[in-house]
Coordinates of C-alpha atoms in Angstrom, one line a residue:
M159 CA 120.5 106.1 44.9
L160 CA 118.0 104.0 42.9
Y161 CA 117.3 100.6 44.3
L162 CA 116.1 97.9 41.9
N163 CA 115.0 94.3 42.7
T164 CA 113.7 91.4 40.7
S165 CA 110.2 92.7 40.2
D166 CA 111.6 96.1 39.1
I167 CA 113.8 94.4 36.4
E168 CA 110.8 92.3 35.3
K169 CA 108.8 95.5 35.0
V170 CA 111.4 97.0 32.7
G171 CA 111.3 93.7 30.7
K172 CA 113.7 91.9 28.4
N173 CA 114.4 93.3 25.0
W174 CA 117.0 90.9 23.7
K175 CA 118.0 92.9 20.7
E176 CA 118.8 95.9 23.0
T177 CA 120.7 93.9 25.6
I178 CA 122.7 92.1 22.9
D179 CA 123.5 95.5 21.4
V180 CA 124.6 96.7 24.9
I181 CA 127.1 93.7 25.1
E182 CA 128.3 94.5 21.6
H183 CA 129.1 98.1 22.5
A184 CA 130.9 96.9 25.6
V185 CA 133.1 94.6 23.4
I186 CA 133.9 97.6 21.3
S187 CA 135.0 99.4 24.4
L188 CA 137.1 96.4 25.3
Q189 CA 138.7 96.4 21.8
K190 CA 139.5 100.2 22.2
E191 CA 140.9 99.6 25.7
D192 CA 138.3 102.0 27.0
Y193 CA 137.7 99.9 30.1
A194 CA 139.2 98.7 33.4
Q195 CA 138.6 95.2 34.7
P196 CA 140.8 93.6 37.4
I197 CA 141.0 89.8 37.5
K198 CA 138.0 88.7 39.6
P199 CA 138.8 87.0 43.0
Y200 CA 136.9 84.0 44.3
L201 CA 136.1 83.9 48.0
R202 CA 135.8 80.3 49.3
Y203 CA 135.5 78.9 52.7
H204 CA 134.5 75.5 54.3
D205 CA 132.7 73.9 51.3
M206 CA 135.0 74.6 48.4
S207 CA 132.3 74.0 45.8
N208 CA 130.8 77.3 46.9
R209 CA 132.2 80.7 45.9
I210 CA 131.4 84.4 46.1
I211 CA 132.9 86.4 43.3
A212 CA 133.8 90.1 43.2
M213 CA 133.6 91.6 39.7
P214 CA 134.6 95.3 39.5
A215 CA 134.8 97.1 36.2
F216 CA 134.6 100.4 34.3
V217 CA 133.1 100.6 30.9
G218 CA 133.6 103.6 28.6
G219 CA 131.8 104.4 25.4
D220 CA 128.0 105.0 25.6
T221 CA 127.9 103.1 28.9
Y222 CA 130.4 105.2 30.8
M223 CA 129.8 103.6 34.2
A224 CA 131.8 101.9 36.9
G225 CA 130.7 99.5 39.5
I226 CA 130.9 96.0 41.0
K227 CA 128.9 92.8 40.9
W228 CA 129.1 90.6 44.0
I229 CA 127.7 87.2 43.2
A230 CA 127.4 84.1 45.3
S231 CA 127.1 80.7 43.7
F232 CA 126.3 77.9 46.1
P233 CA 125.3 74.8 44.0
K234 CA 124.0 72.7 46.9
N235 CA 121.4 75.4 47.6
L236 CA 119.3 73.6 45.0
Q237 CA 119.0 70.6 47.2
E238 CA 117.4 72.8 49.9
G239 CA 115.0 74.5 47.5
I240 CA 117.0 77.8 47.5
Q241 CA 118.2 79.4 44.3
R242 CA 121.9 78.7 43.5
A243 CA 123.0 82.3 42.7
H244 CA 122.5 85.5 44.6
S245 CA 123.8 88.7 43.1
I246 CA 124.0 92.4 43.9
T247 CA 125.4 95.1 41.6
I248 CA 126.4 98.6 42.7
L249 CA 126.8 101.2 40.0
N250 CA 129.1 104.3 40.5
E251 CA 129.0 107.4 38.4
A252 CA 132.2 107.2 36.4
R253 CA 133.2 110.8 36.6
T254 CA 132.7 111.3 40.4
G255 CA 132.5 107.8 41.8
K256 CA 129.1 108.6 43.4
P257 CA 127.0 105.4 43.9
V258 CA 123.9 105.8 41.8
A259 CA 122.2 102.4 41.9
T260 CA 122.0 99.2 43.8
I261 CA 120.5 96.2 41.8
N262 CA 119.6 93.4 44.2
T263 CA 118.8 90.5 42.0
A264 CA 120.5 87.7 40.1
L265 CA 118.1 88.2 37.2
V266 CA 120.2 91.1 35.7
S267 CA 123.3 88.8 35.8
G268 CA 121.4 86.0 34.0
I269 CA 120.2 88.5 31.4
R270 CA 123.9 89.5 30.9
T271 CA 124.9 85.8 30.5
A272 CA 122.2 85.1 27.9
S273 CA 122.9 88.3 26.0
V274 CA 126.6 87.4 25.7
S275 CA 125.5 84.1 24.2
G276 CA 123.1 86.0 21.9
L277 CA 125.9 88.1 20.6
L278 CA 127.9 85.1 19.7
L279 CA 124.9 83.5 18.1
K280 CA 124.3 86.7 16.1
H281 CA 127.9 86.7 14.7
Y282 CA 127.8 82.9 14.1
E283 CA 124.6 83.4 12.0
Q284 CA 126.3 86.1 9.9
V285 CA 128.8 83.5 8.8
R286 CA 126.7 80.4 8.9
P287 CA 123.0 81.3 8.2
L288 CA 120.6 79.1 10.2
Q289 CA 117.4 77.4 9.0
N290 CA 115.3 74.5 10.4
V291 CA 117.3 74.8 13.6
T292 CA 117.5 72.2 16.4
V293 CA 118.3 73.9 19.7
G294 CA 119.6 71.7 22.5
I295 CA 119.8 73.0 26.1
I296 CA 121.0 71.0 29.1
G297 CA 120.3 72.5 32.5
F298 CA 116.9 74.3 32.8
G299 CA 117.4 76.4 35.8
P300 CA 117.2 80.2 35.6
I301 CA 120.1 80.5 33.2
G302 CA 118.7 77.8 30.9
R303 CA 115.3 79.4 30.9
L304 CA 116.8 82.8 30.0
H305 CA 118.7 81.2 27.1
L306 CA 115.6 79.6 25.8
Q307 CA 113.8 82.9 25.9
M308 CA 116.8 84.5 24.1
V309 CA 117.1 82.0 21.3
T310 CA 113.3 82.0 20.8
A311 CA 113.4 85.7 20.4
M312 CA 116.4 85.7 18.1
L313 CA 115.6 82.7 15.9
G314 CA 111.8 82.6 16.0
E315 CA 110.4 80.7 13.0
K316 CA 113.9 79.4 12.1
I317 CA 113.6 77.0 15.0
D318 CA 112.4 73.6 14.0
K319 CA 112.8 71.9 17.4
V320 CA 114.0 72.6 20.9
V321 CA 115.3 69.7 23.0
L322 CA 115.6 70.2 26.8
Y323 CA 117.4 68.1 29.3
D324 CA 117.9 68.5 33.0
I325 CA 119.0 65.8 35.4
A326 CA 116.3 67.1 37.9
G327 CA 113.6 67.2 35.3
I328 CA 112.0 70.1 33.3
Q329 CA 109.5 72.4 34.8
Q330 CA 107.4 72.9 31.7
E331 CA 105.6 76.0 33.0
H332 CA 108.9 77.9 32.2
I333 CA 108.8 77.0 28.5
P334 CA 107.7 80.1 26.6
A335 CA 104.2 79.6 25.0
E336 CA 105.4 80.5 21.5
I337 CA 107.9 77.6 21.5
K338 CA 106.1 75.0 23.6
E339 CA 104.8 73.0 20.6
K340 CA 108.3 72.7 19.2
T341 CA 109.8 71.6 22.5
V342 CA 110.8 68.0 23.3
I343 CA 111.8 66.8 26.8
A344 CA 114.8 64.6 26.6
Q345 CA 115.7 61.7 28.9
T346 CA 119.4 61.9 28.3
W347 CA 121.9 64.7 27.6
E348 CA 122.9 63.0 24.4
E349 CA 119.4 63.5 22.9
A350 CA 119.8 67.3 23.4
Y351 CA 123.4 67.3 22.1
C352 CA 124.1 65.0 19.2
E353 CA 121.7 66.6 16.6
A354 CA 121.7 70.2 17.9
D355 CA 122.6 73.0 15.5
V356 CA 122.9 75.3 18.6
F357 CA 123.8 73.6 21.8
I358 CA 123.9 75.4 25.2
T359 CA 125.2 74.1 28.5
C360 CA 123.5 75.7 31.6
T361 CA 124.2 73.1 34.3
V362 CA 125.9 73.2 37.7
S363 CA 128.1 70.2 36.8
P364 CA 131.4 70.2 38.7
H365 CA 133.3 68.4 36.0
G366 CA 133.1 67.5 32.3
F367 CA 131.1 64.6 31.0
I368 CA 130.3 65.4 27.3
D369 CA 132.6 63.2 25.3
K370 CA 130.7 62.5 22.1
Q371 CA 131.0 64.1 18.7
P372 CA 128.8 67.2 18.1
K373 CA 126.9 67.9 15.0
R374 CA 129.0 69.3 12.1
H375 CA 128.8 73.1 11.7
S376 CA 127.1 73.4 15.1
L377 CA 127.6 76.2 17.6
L378 CA 128.4 75.1 21.1
L379 CA 127.7 77.7 23.8
N380 CA 129.6 76.3 26.8
V381 CA 128.0 78.6 29.3
S382 CA 128.5 76.6 32.4
L383 CA 132.1 75.8 31.5
R384 CA 132.4 72.5 33.2
D385 CA 130.5 70.1 31.0
F386 CA 132.9 69.0 28.2
T387 CA 135.8 66.7 28.5
P388 CA 139.1 67.5 26.6
K389 CA 137.9 64.9 24.0
I390 CA 136.0 67.8 22.3
L391 CA 139.4 68.8 20.8
D392 CA 139.2 65.6 18.8
Y393 CA 136.2 67.1 17.0
T394 CA 137.0 70.8 16.8
R395 CA 139.8 73.3 17.3
S396 CA 137.5 76.2 16.6
I397 CA 137.6 77.6 20.2
I398 CA 136.4 81.1 21.3
V399 CA 136.9 82.5 24.8
D400 CA 135.8 85.8 26.3
D401 CA 139.2 86.3 28.0
W402 CA 141.9 83.7 28.1
I403 CA 143.4 84.8 31.5
E404 CA 140.0 84.8 33.2
V405 CA 138.8 81.5 31.7
C406 CA 141.9 79.4 32.0
R407 CA 141.5 78.8 35.7
E408 CA 139.1 77.5 38.3
N409 CA 138.9 74.0 36.8
T410 CA 137.1 75.2 33.7
D411 CA 137.0 73.0 30.6
I412 CA 139.5 75.5 29.0
E413 CA 141.9 75.0 31.9
I414 CA 141.5 71.2 31.7
M415 CA 142.1 71.3 28.0
H416 CA 145.2 73.5 28.6
L417 CA 146.6 71.1 31.2
E418 CA 145.8 67.8 29.6
R419 CA 145.9 68.6 25.8
G420 CA 148.2 71.6 25.7
L421 CA 145.6 74.2 24.5
Q422 CA 147.2 77.6 24.4
K423 CA 145.8 81.2 24.2
E424 CA 147.1 81.4 20.6
D425 CA 145.0 78.3 19.7
T426 CA 141.8 80.3 20.5
K427 CA 140.1 83.5 19.4
S428 CA 138.7 86.1 21.8
I429 CA 135.3 87.8 21.8
T430 CA 136.9 90.9 20.4
D431 CA 138.4 88.9 17.5
I432 CA 134.9 87.7 16.6
V433 CA 132.9 90.9 17.1
C434 CA 135.4 93.6 16.1
L435 CA 137.7 91.8 13.7
D436 CA 135.2 89.5 12.0
Q437 CA 137.3 86.4 12.6
M438 CA 134.4 83.9 12.9
K439 CA 134.8 83.3 9.2
E440 CA 138.4 82.1 9.7
F441 CA 137.2 78.8 11.3
P442 CA 137.0 75.7 9.1
Q443 CA 133.5 75.5 7.7
D444 CA 133.0 71.9 8.6
E445 CA 133.9 72.3 12.3
P446 CA 131.7 73.0 15.2
I447 CA 132.5 76.3 16.9
M448 CA 132.8 76.3 20.7
F449 CA 132.4 79.5 22.9
N450 CA 133.6 79.4 26.4
P451 CA 132.7 82.5 28.5
M452 CA 134.0 82.9 32.0
G453 CA 131.9 86.0 32.4
M454 CA 133.3 89.5 32.2
A455 CA 132.6 92.3 34.7
I456 CA 132.4 94.9 31.9
F457 CA 129.3 93.1 30.6
D458 CA 127.7 93.1 34.0
I459 CA 128.2 96.8 34.5
A460 CA 127.0 97.5 30.9
I461 CA 123.8 95.5 31.4
A462 CA 123.2 96.9 34.9
A463 CA 123.7 100.5 33.5
Y464 CA 121.2 99.7 30.8
Y465 CA 118.6 98.6 33.3
Y466 CA 119.4 101.6 35.6
K467 CA 118.8 104.0 32.7
Q468 CA 115.6 102.2 31.6
A469 CA 114.2 102.2 35.1
L470 CA 114.9 105.9 35.6
S471 CA 113.2 106.8 32.3
Q472 CA 110.1 104.6 33.2
G473 CA 109.9 105.7 36.8
I474 CA 110.6 102.2 38.1
G475 CA 112.4 101.4 41.4
T476 CA 112.8 103.0 44.8
H477 CA 114.9 106.1 45.4
L478 CA 117.0 105.9 48.6
Q479 CA 118.2 109.0 50.5
D480 CA 121.4 109.3 52.5

C-alpha cells in the first residue's frame, strides 16, 4: 500500500487543468451510470455542529477505482488554532478490492472541491466569455486559498481584480504572488459580492446571510452551501446542483429554499446536465447562475486516484508492507 500525506501531495503539485479534467471524466462516468455512490451518512455526537462524513464510491472509465473518504469537519477547531477539516482517503483496486493507497491529508479533498468549481467555471465561460473579471471570495481558509489559486490559474490575465473577505481577517502570505497586486482586502462581505463577476463562498457559516442582489450575468459558486438566504431566488432561478438528493438536506441553502420557497429538483439542473448535455446555455442570459455542490464521493475517489497514480510514477510516498 502507498501512503501519502500532505507533503507528498505538495510534491506532486497542483495542475488545475489536469484535476479539472479528472472531475470532467468522473461526471461523464456519472452520466453513463458507470459508478456507485451510496448516500453519505453524517456521524454526529455531543456538539451537533460537528460531523464526520463517510463517502464511499466506485468510479469507472479511466479512473476505475473504488474507495472511501472519511472526513471530519469541526468548525470550532478554528477557535483553538486547529484546522477545521481532517480527511483520510482509502483507495481499493476496483477489480479485486485490494487496498492500494491511504491518503492522509485534507489537501486532496480541498483540491477536489476547487476542481469541481473550476469545471463549472470552465463550462460557464464557454457560454459567457469572461474579460476584465472581478473575482469575489468570502472565507479565506484552506478552501478559499485553493479557490484563489484555481481561478488565478484558469483566468490569469482576464482577472481585473480579486476582492477577499474573511470575518477573521486575511492572511496575505497566502495570496499567490502573481495575483497580489490585483487583490483588495474587503471590510465587508458586500464589497466582495455585489460587483463580482465570479463569486465564491468558502466560509464555515452555519446559516445564510447573503440577501442582496448579485451582479447580473455573474457566476455564484456556493461552495460552503450555507451563506445565501432564500431571497436569492428573487434574483435568479438559474440553479445548478451536483446531486439533488445529496444537497437537499443537512440545512443547506438548497434545503432551506426547498422548505421555504418550494424549490424542487425539476427547478434545477444537475452537473451532468451542464457538462454532458450542454444545458448551461438554457439559462436566461441576464440572470446570475448559482452552483450548489454538496460534494460527491466519486469526485474524491477520482482525484485521489489521480494523485495515487502521479505519486507512483514520480516515486513519491511511502510503501507500507503487510
